Every structure is written in structure tokens, then in C-alpha cells.
């Protein structure tokens, strides 16, 4: 998968050099390029923002640098590995007003060959950039959650990790992707490791016995109970109002 990220804070994306994502890049599973938006602002101060038409607090990101930067991403990307002459990325623009980013969307985006991310700052990006980009490539405006950040970089870090970990070979043990929260509608089960007793607290006996069928049953029950307690909204209506028995039979 090819990934391009445009930001005025490219160093914010440095964590993508670390851990499993960094290894995936070194293994050639991910081809990531980070671009500084200010490289596409040509005045002496490399200005990327200006005051909002209609007044109001804060500054808005100018359309010109964004159009130049995204044009560069597409043009350079096509030459990066002899892509089709008309190849374009799916452009993800994080924003608090976007469609909620979910595991389902992460799975959809993990099937895309090329993603580009536009990290806004200030009060956001001039609306005409969304229109301009939408005429050239698929655009999705996605939100990390119902709270306000100062820019898109943190959202991109989270989205890239959620997407990249689904790619074959990125997570060493693909089994880790099964039964995890949000993968099949239930939260993950509790996990334990040595010592068997710590701080006067014992590991549940069933996990020490080696009866794999009993362990699987216990873990499934724990997932249902944990989901009912913390995220009843994820359960089918009947189960969310107490009817857990039917779910536990599954
Ligand atoms: C007061 N203003 C309101 C509009 C947004 C301004 C800050 N900002 C500028 C660009 C930008 C990109 C994403 C997010 C963001 N916030 N919360 C989320 N879940 C996001 C996501 N994805 C926030 C952003 C602050």
C-alpha cells in the first residue's frame, strides 16, 4: 500500500517510523511519503493560512498550497512505482464534522492500493479544496471521534495504524486480529499473564487448566458481559436489555 500525508507539521508523523508500522515500511509492505504543505507556499513567509471570509475567530488554510501539494502527491505517486498513468489515491481529510472512522471503514480502506491524507490545522481547510479534490479523486471526510483536536495529524496517526495493521504481514500473528474489539461486534476478552497470583489476585482458574473448549466458552462469555457493561449500544436490542443468554449460546 502506498500512503501520502500532507501536513504543516511533518515531524508529527515521525511515530510512523516506529514499531510495527516502521517495520512494515522497512519490509516494503508500506510505502509512506510525508509532504510539508509549506513547500507549496511560495511567498517569502511560506504562508498557508489567512483570515476567514465572513469574519470569525482563527485562520483558514488557503486553497492554493493545498491544490499544489495534492497535485504533487498524484504526479509524484504515479511515478513512484510505475502506476497507471491515471492512478489516483483515495483522499482522506480528517475533521470533527466527518463520518465516524470505524473498524469497518479501516477494513474498507485497507483494500485500497493508495491513500492520501490531508492534515488540516487552524479552523480548517478552504471548502473549495474539498470540491477541487473531489473532481480529481475519491474524497472521504472522516472523524476520529466526537471531540475536537487542534489538527488532523493525530487522527492520521490513528487511522494509518488502524488500516496498516490489517494488511497481510504487518501484524506477525494474524490470529491477533480475530476476536478483538469491534472486529465482530463484541469487545475483547480480558487477558492475563504470569504470575498466576499477583497482589493477592488470582488468574481465573479456567485459564490455567488447558481445557481449550472451556477457555473459549469463558472468553466468549466475558466478551458478551464486557460489551453489555461498557458498550450496550454494540449489542442487538434484545441482548442490550438483558437477554444475554441467546448471545452466549453462539
Ligand atoms: C475550533 N475548530 C473547529 C474545527 C476544527 C479545528 C481544528 N482542526 C483543524 C483541522 C482538523 C482536523 C481534524 C480535527 C478533529 N477534531 N476532532 C476530531 N475527531 C478530528 C478528526 N479527525 C480538528 C481539526 C478547531
XYZ file of C-alpha atoms and ligand atoms in Angstrom:
275
model
C 0.000 0.000 0.000
C 1.122 3.499 -0.853
C 0.434 6.274 1.676
C 0.945 10.023 1.286
C 0.443 12.512 4.121
C 0.424 16.299 3.711
C 0.911 18.426 6.848
C 2.472 21.694 8.062
C 3.952 19.576 10.867
C 5.596 16.625 9.030
C 7.540 15.760 12.169
C 4.176 14.932 13.801
C 4.145 11.799 11.620
C 7.528 10.572 12.938
C 5.840 7.865 15.060
C 5.037 6.104 11.776
C 8.747 5.210 11.652
C 8.370 3.181 14.856
C 7.179 -0.285 15.881
C 5.126 -2.453 13.517
C 4.319 0.349 11.091
C 8.004 1.268 10.836
C 8.902 -2.392 10.265
C 6.197 -2.701 7.596
C 7.802 0.256 5.799
C 11.249 -1.303 6.027
C 9.800 -4.626 4.806
C 8.273 -2.869 1.805
C 4.674 -3.554 2.870
C 4.006 0.187 3.209
C 5.380 2.961 1.013
C 4.845 6.163 3.028
C 5.739 9.677 1.921
C 5.172 12.741 4.131
C 4.955 16.157 2.438
C 5.334 19.603 4.041
C 2.469 21.815 2.875
C 4.726 24.868 3.226
C 6.844 23.549 0.344
C 3.872 24.513 -1.839
C 3.515 28.080 -0.474
C 5.829 30.327 -2.482
C 5.708 33.695 -0.733
C 8.598 34.783 1.485
C 6.877 33.545 4.637
C 5.538 30.345 3.062
C 2.038 31.370 4.104
C -0.589 28.614 4.224
C -3.395 30.436 6.051
C -5.374 33.646 6.004
C -8.332 35.306 7.723
C -11.800 33.811 7.172
C -14.233 35.480 4.745
C -17.338 36.416 6.725
C -15.265 37.098 9.838
C -14.924 34.887 12.881
C -12.064 33.688 15.043
C -8.942 31.963 13.821
C -7.445 31.423 10.393
C -8.392 29.245 7.416
C -5.969 27.221 5.292
C -5.527 28.727 1.819
C -6.635 26.671 -1.208
C -3.599 27.335 -3.438
C -0.937 25.445 -1.463
C -3.299 22.514 -0.935
C -4.071 22.178 -4.646
C -0.361 22.315 -5.484
C 0.519 19.808 -2.778
C -2.179 17.319 -3.790
C -1.253 17.712 -7.452
C 2.330 16.879 -6.493
C 1.192 13.847 -4.498
C -0.708 12.476 -7.505
C 2.003 13.263 -10.064
C 4.898 12.015 -7.920
C 2.906 8.998 -6.748
C 2.234 7.856 -10.296
C 5.967 7.810 -10.992
C 6.856 6.158 -7.676
C 6.249 2.641 -8.877
C 5.169 2.882 -12.473
C 1.489 3.136 -11.587
C -1.118 3.531 -14.245
C -0.914 6.979 -15.817
C -4.383 7.809 -14.469
C -3.968 6.265 -10.981
C -5.246 8.442 -8.133
C -5.313 7.959 -4.362
C -8.382 7.952 -2.160
C -8.010 11.209 -0.232
C -8.876 11.116 3.461
C -9.482 14.502 5.082
C -9.862 14.200 8.869
C -12.282 16.618 10.520
C -14.617 16.739 13.525
C -17.514 17.089 11.114
C -16.620 13.948 9.213
C -18.154 10.479 9.018
C -17.095 8.472 12.108
C -13.952 6.437 11.410
C -14.756 2.821 12.334
C -13.168 -0.606 12.087
C -15.415 -1.264 9.099
C -14.014 1.807 7.337
C -10.488 0.733 8.299
C -11.167 -2.615 6.628
C -12.513 -0.898 3.506
C -9.510 1.429 3.272
C -7.063 -1.445 3.855
C -8.200 -2.799 0.475
C -7.212 0.427 -1.319
C -3.835 0.443 -3.125
C -3.160 4.169 -2.471
C -4.335 6.507 0.266
C -3.527 10.184 0.749
C -4.223 12.115 3.957
C -4.672 15.897 4.202
C -3.930 17.186 7.706
C -5.775 20.428 8.295
C -4.930 22.925 11.008
C -6.299 26.302 12.261
C -10.095 26.471 11.639
C -9.838 24.055 8.772
C -9.185 23.969 5.019
C -10.936 26.272 2.494
C -14.051 24.380 1.323
C -13.075 24.796 -2.328
C -10.192 22.347 -1.771
C -12.719 19.588 -0.974
C -14.549 20.427 -4.217
C -11.339 20.656 -6.278
C -10.039 17.345 -4.909
C -13.422 15.639 -5.354
C -13.232 16.359 -9.089
C -9.883 14.512 -9.293
C -10.044 11.624 -6.791
C -12.356 9.916 -4.269
C -12.548 12.036 -1.098
C -13.698 10.873 2.344
C -14.044 13.267 5.278
C -13.621 11.169 8.434
C -13.732 11.949 12.145
C -11.708 10.165 14.811
C -14.400 10.803 17.431
C -16.809 13.284 18.969
C -14.234 15.650 20.465
C -12.161 18.484 18.987
C -8.444 18.202 18.257
C -6.212 21.041 17.036
C -5.498 19.426 13.687
C -5.634 16.303 11.596
C -2.217 14.776 12.395
C -3.268 12.793 15.494
C -6.249 11.443 13.562
C -3.998 10.391 10.676
C -1.631 8.567 13.050
C -4.584 6.615 14.439
C -6.164 5.926 11.053
C -2.893 4.796 9.447
C -2.215 2.411 12.342
C -5.779 1.011 12.278
C -5.593 0.488 8.500
C -1.991 -0.714 8.164
C -2.301 -3.357 10.901
C -4.949 -5.086 8.767
C -2.544 -5.565 5.845
C -1.131 -9.081 5.419
C 2.256 -9.434 7.100
C 2.103 -6.273 9.213
C 0.894 -7.991 12.393
C 3.130 -11.050 12.871
C 0.328 -13.222 14.233
C -2.821 -12.674 12.155
C -4.727 -14.509 14.903
C -4.416 -11.289 16.951
C -6.884 -9.707 14.528
C -9.585 -12.201 15.491
C -11.924 -11.611 18.457
C -10.528 -8.139 19.058
C -12.825 -5.272 19.919
C -15.003 -4.012 17.069
C -13.960 -6.825 14.742
C -17.144 -8.857 15.244
C -19.383 -6.584 17.286
C -18.090 -7.557 20.732
C -15.333 -6.075 22.912
C -12.225 -8.171 23.536
C -11.979 -10.596 26.460
C -9.705 -9.869 29.497
C -6.126 -11.123 29.207
C -3.718 -12.382 31.907
C -0.080 -13.470 32.109
C 2.396 -14.677 34.753
C 2.473 -14.698 37.728
C -0.637 -16.843 38.403
C -1.180 -14.797 41.603
C -0.263 -11.122 41.920
C -1.223 -8.657 44.642
C -3.443 -11.376 46.125
C -5.330 -11.600 42.832
C -5.509 -14.968 41.089
C -5.816 -15.607 37.360
C -9.246 -17.166 36.569
C -8.874 -20.922 37.165
C -10.295 -21.873 33.757
C -7.278 -20.226 32.040
C -4.820 -22.393 33.954
C -6.464 -25.753 33.146
C -5.653 -26.168 29.457
C -9.249 -27.125 28.540
C -9.399 -25.161 25.285
C -13.146 -25.598 24.832
C -13.831 -24.322 28.359
C -11.397 -21.434 27.825
C -13.083 -20.445 24.543
C -16.521 -20.576 26.213
C -15.340 -18.466 29.155
C -13.716 -15.900 26.875
C -16.871 -15.597 24.751
C -18.980 -15.088 27.871
C -16.518 -12.451 29.121
C -16.757 -10.600 25.783
C -20.561 -10.509 25.999
C -20.570 -9.377 29.629
C -17.916 -6.711 28.981
C -19.781 -5.419 25.944
C -23.081 -5.319 27.869
C -21.391 -3.373 30.670
C -19.326 -0.909 28.619
C -20.905 -0.731 25.156
C -24.537 -1.964 25.228
C -25.006 0.050 22.034
C -22.975 -2.601 20.193
C -25.326 -5.417 21.230
C -28.509 -6.473 19.375
C -31.532 -4.695 21.047
C -32.757 -7.820 22.874
C -29.318 -8.560 24.311
C -28.700 -4.935 25.253
C -31.747 -5.086 27.530
C -30.611 -8.191 29.421
C -31.229 -11.083 27.061
C -27.608 -12.238 27.007
C -28.403 -15.955 27.113
C -29.071 -16.173 23.390
C -25.756 -14.451 22.588
C -23.849 -16.770 24.911
C -25.176 -19.785 23.014
C -23.479 -18.598 19.831
C -12.405 25.002 16.625
N -12.044 24.361 15.374
C -13.177 23.574 14.895
C -12.888 22.901 13.600
C -11.595 22.063 13.715
C -10.442 22.878 14.250
C -9.184 22.084 14.463
N -8.857 21.254 13.303
C -8.311 21.729 12.157
C -8.141 20.662 11.289
C -8.609 19.492 11.935
C -8.722 18.149 11.569
C -9.310 17.242 12.442
C -9.790 17.673 13.681
C -10.517 16.750 14.574
N -11.013 17.167 15.759
N -11.678 16.126 16.324
C -11.630 15.064 15.538
N -12.206 13.846 15.791
C -10.896 15.422 14.408
C -10.643 14.473 13.360
N -10.479 13.636 12.584
C -9.647 19.010 14.075
C -9.070 19.917 13.204
C -10.846 23.508 15.541
